[in-house]
Structures are given as structure tokens and as C-alpha cells.
mmCIF file of C-alpha atoms in Angstrom:
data_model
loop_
_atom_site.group_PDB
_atom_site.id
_atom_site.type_symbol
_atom_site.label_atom_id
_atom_site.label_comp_id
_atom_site.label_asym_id
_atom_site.label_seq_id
_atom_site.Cartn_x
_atom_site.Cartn_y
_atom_site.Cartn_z
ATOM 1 C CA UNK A 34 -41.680 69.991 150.589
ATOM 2 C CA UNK A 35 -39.927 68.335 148.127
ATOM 3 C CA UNK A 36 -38.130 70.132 145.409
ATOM 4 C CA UNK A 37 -36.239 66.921 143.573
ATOM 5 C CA UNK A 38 -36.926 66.687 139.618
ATOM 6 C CA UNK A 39 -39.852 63.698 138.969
ATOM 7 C CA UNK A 40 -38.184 60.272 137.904
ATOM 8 C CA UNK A 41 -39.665 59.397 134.748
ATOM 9 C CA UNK A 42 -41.303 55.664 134.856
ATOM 10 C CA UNK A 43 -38.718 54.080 132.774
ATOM 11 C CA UNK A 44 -40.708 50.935 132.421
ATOM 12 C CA UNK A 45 -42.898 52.879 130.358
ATOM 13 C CA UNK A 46 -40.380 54.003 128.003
ATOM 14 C CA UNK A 47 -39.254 52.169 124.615
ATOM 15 C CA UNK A 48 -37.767 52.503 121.577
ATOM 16 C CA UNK A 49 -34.643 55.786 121.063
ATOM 17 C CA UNK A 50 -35.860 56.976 124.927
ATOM 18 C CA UNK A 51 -34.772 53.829 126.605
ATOM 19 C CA UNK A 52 -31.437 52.998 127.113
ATOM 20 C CA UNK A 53 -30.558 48.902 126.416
ATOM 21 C CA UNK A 54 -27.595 49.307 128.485
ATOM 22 C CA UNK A 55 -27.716 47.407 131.808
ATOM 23 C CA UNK A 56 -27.495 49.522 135.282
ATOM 24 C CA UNK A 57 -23.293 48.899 135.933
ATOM 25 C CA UNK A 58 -22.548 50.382 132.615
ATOM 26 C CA UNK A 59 -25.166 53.140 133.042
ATOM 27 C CA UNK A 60 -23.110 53.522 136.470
ATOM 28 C CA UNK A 61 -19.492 53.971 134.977
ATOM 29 C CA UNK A 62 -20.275 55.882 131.903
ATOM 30 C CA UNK A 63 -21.837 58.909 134.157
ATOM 31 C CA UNK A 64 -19.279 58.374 136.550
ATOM 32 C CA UNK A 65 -19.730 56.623 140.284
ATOM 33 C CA UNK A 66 -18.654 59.837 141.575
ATOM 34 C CA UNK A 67 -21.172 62.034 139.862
ATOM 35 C CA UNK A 68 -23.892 59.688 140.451
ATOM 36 C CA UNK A 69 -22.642 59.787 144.157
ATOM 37 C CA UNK A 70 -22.984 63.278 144.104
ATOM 38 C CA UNK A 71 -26.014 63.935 142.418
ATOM 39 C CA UNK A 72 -27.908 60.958 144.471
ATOM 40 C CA UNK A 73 -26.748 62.990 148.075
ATOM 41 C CA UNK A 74 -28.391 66.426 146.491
ATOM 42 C CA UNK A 75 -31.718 63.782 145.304
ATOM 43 C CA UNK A 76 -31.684 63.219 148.714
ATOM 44 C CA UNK A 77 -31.578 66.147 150.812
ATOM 45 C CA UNK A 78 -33.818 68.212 148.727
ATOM 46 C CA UNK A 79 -36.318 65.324 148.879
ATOM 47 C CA UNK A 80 -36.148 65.477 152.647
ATOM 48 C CA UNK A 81 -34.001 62.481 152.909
ATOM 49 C CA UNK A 82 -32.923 63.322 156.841
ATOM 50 C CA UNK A 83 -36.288 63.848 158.007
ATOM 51 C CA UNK A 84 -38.162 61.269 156.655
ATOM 52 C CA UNK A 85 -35.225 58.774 157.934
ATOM 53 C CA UNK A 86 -35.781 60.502 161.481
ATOM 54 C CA UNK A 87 -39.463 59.960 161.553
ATOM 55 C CA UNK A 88 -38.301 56.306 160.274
ATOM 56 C CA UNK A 89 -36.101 55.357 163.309
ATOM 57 C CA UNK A 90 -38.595 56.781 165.730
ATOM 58 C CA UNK A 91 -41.279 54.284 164.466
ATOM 59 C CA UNK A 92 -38.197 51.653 164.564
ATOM 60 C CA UNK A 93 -37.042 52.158 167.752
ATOM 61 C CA UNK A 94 -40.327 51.896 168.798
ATOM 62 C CA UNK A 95 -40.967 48.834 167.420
ATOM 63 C CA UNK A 96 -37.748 46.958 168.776
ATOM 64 C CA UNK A 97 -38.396 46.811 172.325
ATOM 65 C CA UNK A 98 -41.751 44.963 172.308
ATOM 66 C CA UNK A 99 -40.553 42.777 169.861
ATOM 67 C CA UNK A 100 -37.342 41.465 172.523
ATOM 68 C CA UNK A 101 -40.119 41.674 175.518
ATOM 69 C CA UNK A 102 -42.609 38.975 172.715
ATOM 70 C CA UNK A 103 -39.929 37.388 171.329
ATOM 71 C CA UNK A 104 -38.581 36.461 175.148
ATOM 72 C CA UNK A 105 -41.961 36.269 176.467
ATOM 73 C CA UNK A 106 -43.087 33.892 173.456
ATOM 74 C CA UNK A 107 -40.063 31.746 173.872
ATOM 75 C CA UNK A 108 -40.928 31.122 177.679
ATOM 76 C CA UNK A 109 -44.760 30.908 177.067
ATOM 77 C CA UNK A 110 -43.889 27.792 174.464
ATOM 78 C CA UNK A 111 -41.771 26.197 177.458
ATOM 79 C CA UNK A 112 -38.347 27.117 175.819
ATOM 80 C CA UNK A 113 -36.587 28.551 178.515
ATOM 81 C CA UNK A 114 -33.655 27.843 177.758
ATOM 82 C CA UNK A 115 -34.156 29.653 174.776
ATOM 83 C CA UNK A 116 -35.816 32.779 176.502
ATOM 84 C CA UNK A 117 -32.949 32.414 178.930
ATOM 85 C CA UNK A 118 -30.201 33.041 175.267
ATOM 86 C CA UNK A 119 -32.306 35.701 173.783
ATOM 87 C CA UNK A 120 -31.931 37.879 177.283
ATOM 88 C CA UNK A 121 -28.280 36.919 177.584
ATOM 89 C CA UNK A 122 -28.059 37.992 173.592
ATOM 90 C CA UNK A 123 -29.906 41.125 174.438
ATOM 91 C CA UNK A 124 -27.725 42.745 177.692
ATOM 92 C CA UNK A 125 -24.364 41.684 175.639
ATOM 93 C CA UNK A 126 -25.391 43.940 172.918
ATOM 94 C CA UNK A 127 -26.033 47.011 174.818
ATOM 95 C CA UNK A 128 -24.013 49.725 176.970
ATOM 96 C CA UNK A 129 -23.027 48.453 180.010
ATOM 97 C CA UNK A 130 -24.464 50.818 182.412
ATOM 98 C CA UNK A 131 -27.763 50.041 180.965
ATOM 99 C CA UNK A 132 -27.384 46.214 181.390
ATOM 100 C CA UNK A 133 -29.793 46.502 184.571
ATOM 101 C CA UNK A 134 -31.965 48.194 182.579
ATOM 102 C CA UNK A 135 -32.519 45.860 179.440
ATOM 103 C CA UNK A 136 -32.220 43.032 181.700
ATOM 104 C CA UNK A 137 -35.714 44.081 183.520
ATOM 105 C CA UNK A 138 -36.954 44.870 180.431
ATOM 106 C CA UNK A 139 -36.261 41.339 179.075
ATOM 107 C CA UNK A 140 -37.502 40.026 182.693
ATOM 108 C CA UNK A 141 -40.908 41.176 182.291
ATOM 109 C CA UNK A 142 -41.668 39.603 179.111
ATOM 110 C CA UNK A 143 -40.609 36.308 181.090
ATOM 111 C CA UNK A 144 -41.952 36.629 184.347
ATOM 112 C CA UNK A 145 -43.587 33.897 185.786
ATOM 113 C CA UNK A 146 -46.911 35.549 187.422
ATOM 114 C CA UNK A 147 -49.680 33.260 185.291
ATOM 115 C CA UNK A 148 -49.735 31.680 182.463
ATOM 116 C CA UNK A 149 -52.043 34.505 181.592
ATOM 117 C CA UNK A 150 -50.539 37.395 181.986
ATOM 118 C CA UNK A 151 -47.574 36.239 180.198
ATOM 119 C CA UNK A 152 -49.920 35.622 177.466
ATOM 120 C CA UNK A 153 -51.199 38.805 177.262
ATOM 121 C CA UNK A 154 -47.791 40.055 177.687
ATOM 122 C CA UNK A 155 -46.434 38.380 174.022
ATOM 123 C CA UNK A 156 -49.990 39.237 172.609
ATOM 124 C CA UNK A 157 -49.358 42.980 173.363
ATOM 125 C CA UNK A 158 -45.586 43.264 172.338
ATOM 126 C CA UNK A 159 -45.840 41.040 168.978
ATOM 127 C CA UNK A 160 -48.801 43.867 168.070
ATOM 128 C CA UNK A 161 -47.599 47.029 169.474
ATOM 129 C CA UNK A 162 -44.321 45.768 167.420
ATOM 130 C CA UNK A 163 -46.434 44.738 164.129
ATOM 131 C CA UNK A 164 -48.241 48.207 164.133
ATOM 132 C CA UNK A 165 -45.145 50.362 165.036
ATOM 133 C CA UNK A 166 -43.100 48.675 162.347
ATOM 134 C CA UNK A 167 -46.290 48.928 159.891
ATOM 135 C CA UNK A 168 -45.845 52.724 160.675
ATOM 136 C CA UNK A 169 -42.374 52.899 160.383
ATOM 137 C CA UNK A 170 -42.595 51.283 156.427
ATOM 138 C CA UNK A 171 -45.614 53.375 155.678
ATOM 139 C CA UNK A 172 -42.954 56.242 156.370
ATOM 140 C CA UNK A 173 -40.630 54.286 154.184
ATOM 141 C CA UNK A 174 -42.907 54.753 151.476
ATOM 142 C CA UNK A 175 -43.423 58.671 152.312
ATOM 143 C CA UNK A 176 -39.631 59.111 152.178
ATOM 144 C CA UNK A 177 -39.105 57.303 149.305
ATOM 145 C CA UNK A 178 -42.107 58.966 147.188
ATOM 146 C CA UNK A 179 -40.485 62.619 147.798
ATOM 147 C CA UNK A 180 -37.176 61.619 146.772
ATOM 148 C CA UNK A 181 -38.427 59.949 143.175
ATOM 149 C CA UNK A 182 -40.357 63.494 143.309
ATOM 150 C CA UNK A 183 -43.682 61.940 143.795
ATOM 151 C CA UNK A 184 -45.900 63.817 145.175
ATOM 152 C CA UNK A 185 -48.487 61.557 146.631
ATOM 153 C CA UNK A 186 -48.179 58.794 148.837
ATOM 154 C CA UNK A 187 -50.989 55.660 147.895
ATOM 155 C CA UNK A 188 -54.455 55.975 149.535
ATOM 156 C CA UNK A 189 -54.310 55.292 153.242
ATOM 157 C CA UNK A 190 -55.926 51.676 153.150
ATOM 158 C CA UNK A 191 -53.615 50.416 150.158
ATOM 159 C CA UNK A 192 -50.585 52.974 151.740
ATOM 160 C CA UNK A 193 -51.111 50.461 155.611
ATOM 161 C CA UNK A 194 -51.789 47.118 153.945
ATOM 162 C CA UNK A 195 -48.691 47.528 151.456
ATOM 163 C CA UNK A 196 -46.555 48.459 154.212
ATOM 164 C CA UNK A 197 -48.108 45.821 156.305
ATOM 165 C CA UNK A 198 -47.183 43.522 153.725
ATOM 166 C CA UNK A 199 -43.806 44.836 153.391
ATOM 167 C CA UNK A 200 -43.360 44.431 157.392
ATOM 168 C CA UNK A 201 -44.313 40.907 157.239
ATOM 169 C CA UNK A 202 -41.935 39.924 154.319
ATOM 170 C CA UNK A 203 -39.405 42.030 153.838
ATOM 171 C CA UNK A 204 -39.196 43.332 157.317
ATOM 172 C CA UNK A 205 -39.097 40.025 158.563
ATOM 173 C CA UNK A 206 -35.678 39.472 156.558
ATOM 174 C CA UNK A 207 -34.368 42.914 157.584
ATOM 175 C CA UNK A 208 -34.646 41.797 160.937
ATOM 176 C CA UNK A 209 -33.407 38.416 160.227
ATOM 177 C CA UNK A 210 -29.983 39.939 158.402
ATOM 178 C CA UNK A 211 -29.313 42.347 161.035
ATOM 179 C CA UNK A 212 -29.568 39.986 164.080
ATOM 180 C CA UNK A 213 -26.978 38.270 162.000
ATOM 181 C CA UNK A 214 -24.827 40.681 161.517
ATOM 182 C CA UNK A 215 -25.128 42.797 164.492
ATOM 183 C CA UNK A 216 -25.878 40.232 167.300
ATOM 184 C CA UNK A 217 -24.259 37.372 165.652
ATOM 185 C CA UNK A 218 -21.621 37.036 168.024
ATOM 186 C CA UNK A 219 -23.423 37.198 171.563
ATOM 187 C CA UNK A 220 -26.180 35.090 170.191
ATOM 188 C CA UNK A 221 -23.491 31.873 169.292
ATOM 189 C CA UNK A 222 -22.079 33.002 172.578
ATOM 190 C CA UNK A 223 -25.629 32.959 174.505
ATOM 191 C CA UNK A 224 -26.125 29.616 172.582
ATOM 192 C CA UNK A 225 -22.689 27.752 173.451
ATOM 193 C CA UNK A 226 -23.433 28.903 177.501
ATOM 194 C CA UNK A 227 -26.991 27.742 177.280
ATOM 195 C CA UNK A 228 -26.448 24.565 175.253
ATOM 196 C CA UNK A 229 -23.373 23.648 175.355
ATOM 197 C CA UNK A 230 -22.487 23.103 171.861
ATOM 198 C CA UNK A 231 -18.944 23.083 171.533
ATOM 199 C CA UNK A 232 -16.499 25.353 169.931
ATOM 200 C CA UNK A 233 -16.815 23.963 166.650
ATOM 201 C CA UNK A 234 -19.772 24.567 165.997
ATOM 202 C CA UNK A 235 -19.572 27.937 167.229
ATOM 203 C CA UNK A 236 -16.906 28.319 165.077
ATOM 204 C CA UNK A 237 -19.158 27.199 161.956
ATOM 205 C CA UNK A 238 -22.019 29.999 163.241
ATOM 206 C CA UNK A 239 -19.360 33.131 163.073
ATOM 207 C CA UNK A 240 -18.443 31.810 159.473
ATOM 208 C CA UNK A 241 -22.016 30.980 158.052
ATOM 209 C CA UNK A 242 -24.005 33.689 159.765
ATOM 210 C CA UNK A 243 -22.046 36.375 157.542
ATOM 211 C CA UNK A 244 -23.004 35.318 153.926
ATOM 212 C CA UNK A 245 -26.629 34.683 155.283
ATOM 213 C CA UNK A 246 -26.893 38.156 156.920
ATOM 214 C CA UNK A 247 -25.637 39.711 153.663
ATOM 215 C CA UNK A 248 -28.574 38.039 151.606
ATOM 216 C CA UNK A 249 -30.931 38.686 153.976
ATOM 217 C CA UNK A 250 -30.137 42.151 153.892
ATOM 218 C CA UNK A 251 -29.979 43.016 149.703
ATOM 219 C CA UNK A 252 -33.292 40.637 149.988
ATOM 220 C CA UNK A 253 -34.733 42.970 152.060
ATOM 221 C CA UNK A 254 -33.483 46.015 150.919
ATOM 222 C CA UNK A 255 -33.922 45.165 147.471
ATOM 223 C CA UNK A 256 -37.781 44.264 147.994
ATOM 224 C CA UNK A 257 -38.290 47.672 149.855
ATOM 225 C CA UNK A 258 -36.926 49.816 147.155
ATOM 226 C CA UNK A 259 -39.347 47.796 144.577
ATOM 227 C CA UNK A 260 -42.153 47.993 146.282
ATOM 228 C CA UNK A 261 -42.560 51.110 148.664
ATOM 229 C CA UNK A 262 -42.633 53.642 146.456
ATOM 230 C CA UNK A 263 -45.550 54.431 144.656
ATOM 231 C CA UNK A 264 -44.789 53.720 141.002
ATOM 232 C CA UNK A 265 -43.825 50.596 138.699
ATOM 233 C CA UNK A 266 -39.875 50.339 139.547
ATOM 234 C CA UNK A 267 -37.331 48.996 136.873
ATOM 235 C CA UNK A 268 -36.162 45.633 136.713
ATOM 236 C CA UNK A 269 -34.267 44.169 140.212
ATOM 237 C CA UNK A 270 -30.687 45.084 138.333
ATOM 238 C CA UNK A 271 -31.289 48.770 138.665
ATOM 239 C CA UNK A 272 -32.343 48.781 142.316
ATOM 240 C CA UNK A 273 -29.553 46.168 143.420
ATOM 241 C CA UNK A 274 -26.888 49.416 142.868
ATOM 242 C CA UNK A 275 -28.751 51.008 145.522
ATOM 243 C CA UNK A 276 -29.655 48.352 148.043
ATOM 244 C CA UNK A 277 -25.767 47.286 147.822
ATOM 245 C CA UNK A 278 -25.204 51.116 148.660
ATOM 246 C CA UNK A 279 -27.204 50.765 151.492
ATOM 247 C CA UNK A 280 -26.119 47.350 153.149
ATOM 248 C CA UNK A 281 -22.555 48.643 152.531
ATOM 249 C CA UNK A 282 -22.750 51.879 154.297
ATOM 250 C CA UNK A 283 -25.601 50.792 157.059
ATOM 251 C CA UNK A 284 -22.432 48.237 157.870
ATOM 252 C CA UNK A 285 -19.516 50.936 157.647
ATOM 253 C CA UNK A 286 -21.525 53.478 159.578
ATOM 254 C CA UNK A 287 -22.701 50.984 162.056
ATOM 255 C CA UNK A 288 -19.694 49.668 162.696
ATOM 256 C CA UNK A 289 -18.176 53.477 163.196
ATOM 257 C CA UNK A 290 -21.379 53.793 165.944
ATOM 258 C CA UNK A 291 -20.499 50.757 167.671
ATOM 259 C CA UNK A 292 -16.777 51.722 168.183
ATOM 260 C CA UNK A 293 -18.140 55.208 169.559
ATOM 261 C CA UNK A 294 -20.306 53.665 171.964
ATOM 262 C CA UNK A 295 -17.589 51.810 173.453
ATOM 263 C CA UNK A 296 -15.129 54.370 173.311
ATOM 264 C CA UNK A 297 -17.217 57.428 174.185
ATOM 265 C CA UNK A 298 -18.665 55.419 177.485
ATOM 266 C CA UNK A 299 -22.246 57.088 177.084
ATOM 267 C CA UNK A 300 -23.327 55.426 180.163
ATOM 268 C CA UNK A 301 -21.262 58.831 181.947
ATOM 269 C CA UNK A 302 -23.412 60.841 180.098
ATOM 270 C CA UNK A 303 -26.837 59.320 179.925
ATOM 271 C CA UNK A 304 -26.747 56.499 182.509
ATOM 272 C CA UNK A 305 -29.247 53.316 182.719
ATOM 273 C CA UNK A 306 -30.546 55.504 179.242
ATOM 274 C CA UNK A 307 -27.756 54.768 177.506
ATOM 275 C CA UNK A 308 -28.846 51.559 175.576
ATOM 276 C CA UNK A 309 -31.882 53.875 174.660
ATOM 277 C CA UNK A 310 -29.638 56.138 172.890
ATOM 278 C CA UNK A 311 -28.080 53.648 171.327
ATOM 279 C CA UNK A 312 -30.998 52.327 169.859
ATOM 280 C CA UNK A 313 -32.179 55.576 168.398
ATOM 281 C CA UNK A 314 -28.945 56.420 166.869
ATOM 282 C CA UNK A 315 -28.530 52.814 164.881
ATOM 283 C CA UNK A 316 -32.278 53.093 164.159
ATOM 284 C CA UNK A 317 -31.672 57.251 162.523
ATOM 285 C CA UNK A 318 -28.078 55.247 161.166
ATOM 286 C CA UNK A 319 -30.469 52.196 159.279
ATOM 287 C CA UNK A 320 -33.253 55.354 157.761
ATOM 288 C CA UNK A 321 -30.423 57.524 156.578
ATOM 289 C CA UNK A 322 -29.015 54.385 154.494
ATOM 290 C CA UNK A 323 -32.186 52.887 153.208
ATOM 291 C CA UNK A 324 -33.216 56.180 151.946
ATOM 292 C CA UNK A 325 -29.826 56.863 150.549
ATOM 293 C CA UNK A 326 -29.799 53.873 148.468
ATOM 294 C CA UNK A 327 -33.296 54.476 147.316
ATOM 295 C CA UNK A 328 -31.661 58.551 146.106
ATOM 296 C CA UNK A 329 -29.179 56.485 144.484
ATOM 297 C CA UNK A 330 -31.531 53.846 142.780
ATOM 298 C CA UNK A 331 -33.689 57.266 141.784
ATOM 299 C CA UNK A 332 -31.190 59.133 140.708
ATOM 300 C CA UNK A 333 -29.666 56.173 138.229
ATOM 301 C CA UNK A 334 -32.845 55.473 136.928
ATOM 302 C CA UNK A 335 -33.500 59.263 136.398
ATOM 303 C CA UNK A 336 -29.881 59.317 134.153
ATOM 304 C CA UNK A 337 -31.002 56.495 132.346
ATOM 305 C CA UNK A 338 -34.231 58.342 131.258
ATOM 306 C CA UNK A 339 -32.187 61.666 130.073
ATOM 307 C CA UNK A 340 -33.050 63.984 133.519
ATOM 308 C CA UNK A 341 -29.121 64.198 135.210
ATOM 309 C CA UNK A 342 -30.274 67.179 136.984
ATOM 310 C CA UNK A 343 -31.798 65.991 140.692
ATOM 311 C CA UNK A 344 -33.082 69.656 141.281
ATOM 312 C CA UNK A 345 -36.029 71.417 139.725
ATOM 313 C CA UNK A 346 -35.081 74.655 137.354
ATOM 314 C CA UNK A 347 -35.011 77.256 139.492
ATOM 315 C CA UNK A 348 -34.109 80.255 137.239
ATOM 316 C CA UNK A 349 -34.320 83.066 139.657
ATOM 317 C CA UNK A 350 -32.784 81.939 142.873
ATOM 318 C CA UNK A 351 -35.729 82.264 145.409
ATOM 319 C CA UNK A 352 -35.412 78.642 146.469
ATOM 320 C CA UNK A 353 -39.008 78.076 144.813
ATOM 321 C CA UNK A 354 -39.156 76.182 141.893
ATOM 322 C CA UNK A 355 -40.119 77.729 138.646
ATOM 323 C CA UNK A 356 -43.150 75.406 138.244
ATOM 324 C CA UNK A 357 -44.092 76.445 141.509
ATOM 325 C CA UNK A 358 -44.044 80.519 141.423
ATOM 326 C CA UNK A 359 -46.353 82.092 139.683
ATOM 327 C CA UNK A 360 -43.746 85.055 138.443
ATOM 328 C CA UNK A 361 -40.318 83.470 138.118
ATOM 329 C CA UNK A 362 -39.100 86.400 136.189
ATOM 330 C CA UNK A 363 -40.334 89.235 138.308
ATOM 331 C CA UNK A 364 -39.090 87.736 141.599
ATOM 332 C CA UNK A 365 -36.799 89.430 143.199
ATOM 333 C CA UNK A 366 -33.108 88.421 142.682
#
């Protein structure tokens, strides 16, 4: 249950109770620091953690069936060659004891028994993906609702076909930006072995596919915090100080997780598994920062509108809000 202070609808607001001040100097008059601070405690009273656990579980499982369709869809068209980069693109980026693994994985999205089956077989993993990502936006939205302090998520057909919407537009450039970013490099690789293209224009790809990752990423981010939550956000300058939070640290703290699974060797501990764990700790890694930028877009928006405090009052120290119990005064201390 969240126990985060309501953001006021700013948007709403006019005249004395609405700052004209734009969101950067909003920003440095509180402080970065306090607003830092204040956004962390937004977010793990409103559940922050959780709802970006139940987040990567619905993205992990919405990752694998979209490499067995995408592979399977690229052979199906006759591109094999291009079917052929995505698996090479695909084993590069995970542990090496689980290269066996994802290679089978990859295989049988690309195996060759009927036209048919393989059919069925991109059918299956481009919806299994759709429907787990759908899920995985709609919890977006939950997260996001508790830490503005709303209490309600939308009504379940317009809560599904928002985040439906979101998966096929947004998502789409998520996933776009962070196959830049993160499999950048083995994908120009896979390319350059497949095709032959030469080193300069491999060269080219590691310099362009940066700046295009990085808009792809505040696109996406930056549409998500304006549209999953269920209220009528402030203008795209307010929510870009959180979705540049949360490109910033998903790279810092993916980068960090990348060095420890190549320094930690968790194919000792967890074997042909180990790509699997991989997977779900970059997937917990991408909830944790979406939903901190969204505390910090909250919590900015809330100092704008005159509520600093992230925390309802509380007066008697029960760890129930005063709103909440019935005899604040007469609780026991």
C-alpha cells in the first residue's frame, strides 16, 4: 500500500499556485540533492522495488519469444542471412556457459521442419511477446500510479489497450534504443561476418548507433512517463528531468551488471542458466530506473505545486497515515 503524498495535477493549476518557472530552475532552486533525496523516499514508500520486480518478470518474459519471432520471422521471409546475424548477435551477448543454451533457443525459431510450423512458430512468439510486454506496461502504469499517490489504476479495458498502445509505440523504441546500446557491438560484428561490409562502415555503425540509441531511449522513456500514469502530466520539459535520470542510470547500472557478469563468471554458479539470470537482473536493473525517474518526475512536479514532503503526515508514529487511522491521537506511541 502506498503511503506517498498525492501529486497535485499541476496542469490544473493557474494564477499565484502555479509556478512560471521552467523545470531546470525548479531543479536548482530546491536543490538536485534534495530532490534526489526526496524522489528515492517517493519511491520506496510508493512501492517502487516491487512494482519494478513484477515489471522485469513480465519483461523477461517477453524477450525470449521475441529473439525465437524475430529469428524465426527473418528465416520465414527467406533472410537467412539475416536470421543467421540475429543468432550470432544473440550468443555474443550472453554468458558463455549458456551459449549452447541460447543458441538452441535461437535454433528453434529457425528450424527448417515446414514451412508451417515455422509459421506457427513466429505467430506464437511475436504474441506471447505482444501480450507479455502488454502486461509488463500495464504494471508500468500500476507502479507509476502509487508513486504519484494515485490510488487507482484506469479501468481494465482502457488500463490493456493504453498499455497496448504504449507497447506498440513506445515499447517499440525502448527496444529499438537498447539493442543499440546494449547489442550494438555484436550486431555490427554479426553484420561485418555475415555481409561482409568492411571496416569502415563498421566503424560508422559504433559511432552513429550511440546518438540514435540515446533518442530512442528519452523518446521512449519520455512517452511512458506521459502517458502511463493515470492523470494529465505536465508539459514534456518536466518529465525530460526524469527520463534523463533514468537513461543515465539504466546505462551506469547496466554497465556495472555487465562488468559483474564477466568478472563474477556466473556460469560456475548457475551453469547453461546463467544467461537466464542475466536477463532477469538487467530486466529488475531497466524497472528500478524507469520507476525512479518517474519518483523523480513526481516528486518535481509535486515541489512545483507547494507539497516538498513525499510522505503522508503521520503524527503518531504507527507507520499508518493520519488520513488513514481512525484515532491518530489515541494510538499508541
Amino acid at each position: 500500500m502506498s503511503s506517498v503524498c498525492p501529486v497535485p495535477e499541476t496542469v490544473l493549476m493557474g494564477g499565484e499556485e502555479l509556478s512560471a518557472d521552467d523545470a531546470w530552475h525548479t531543479a536548482r532552486r530546491w536543490g538536485l540533492r534534495t530532490l534526489l533525496r526526496t524522489a528515492f523516499v517517493r519511491f520506496r514508500f510508493g512501492d517502487g522495488f516491487s512494482h519494478a520486480r513484477a515489471f522485469a518478470m513480465q519483461l523477461a518474459l517477453a524477450v525470449v519469444p521475441f529473439i525465437i519471432a524475430g529469428a524465426g520471422l527473418a528465416s520465414a521471409l527467406g533472410a537467412e542471412s539475416f536470421a543467421e546475424v540475429v543468432a550470432r548477435t544473440v550468443v555474443a551477448i550472453s554468458p558463455g556457459s549458456s551459449d549452447q543454451l541460447v543458441r538452441d533457443v535461437v535454433d528453434s525459431g529457425t528450424s527448417d521442419e515446414g514451412s508451417e510450423r515455422a509459421e506457427i512458430v513466429v505467430a506464437v512468439g511475436l504474441v506471447t511477446a505482444f501480450l507479455a510486454a502488454t502486461s509488463a506496461f500495464a504494471q508500468l502504469e500500476r507502479g507509476a500510479n502509487r508513486i504519484y499517490g494515485t490510488k487507482r489504476d484506469r479501468p481494465a479495458l482502457r488500463k490493456y489497450g493504453s498499455a497496448a498502445l504504449l507497447t506498440a509505440t513506445a515499447g517499440v523504441s525502448l527496444v529499438a534504443g537498447l539493442l543499440l546500446i546494449v547489442a550494438g557491438e555484436p550486431f555490427g560484428e554479426a553484420i561485418e561476418q555475415v555481409y561482409r561490409w568492411g571496416d569502415a562502415a563498421e566503424t560508422a555503425w559504433d559511432v552513429v548507433r550511440w546518438p540514435l540509441g540515446m533518442l530512442a531511449l528519452v523518446v521512449a522513456v519520455t512517452a511512458l512517463m506521459r502517458y502511463a500514469p493515470r492523470r494529465r502530466q505536465p508539459g514534456l520539459s518536466w518529465l525530460a528531468v526524469g527520463a534523463a535520470l533514468t537513461v543515465l542510470a539504466w546505462l551506469a547500472i547496466s554497465g556495472l551488471l555487465a562488468l559483474y557478469v564477466v568478472f563474477a563468471d556466473l556460469g560456475d554458479t548457475y551453469g547453461p542458466l546463467a544467461a537466464v539470470m542475466a536477463l532477469l537482473l538487467w530486466a529488475n536493473v531497466t524497472g528500478v530506473a524507469l520507476l525512479a525517474g518517474v519518483a523523480l518526475a513526481a516528486q518535481l512536479e509535486a515541489v512545483r505545486a507547494g507539497c516538498p514532503d513525499p510522505l503522508l503526515a503521520d503524527s503518531d508514529d504507527d507507520g499508518i497515515p493520519d488520513q488513514l487511522d481512525e484515532h491518530p491521537e489515541s494510538a499508541p506511541r
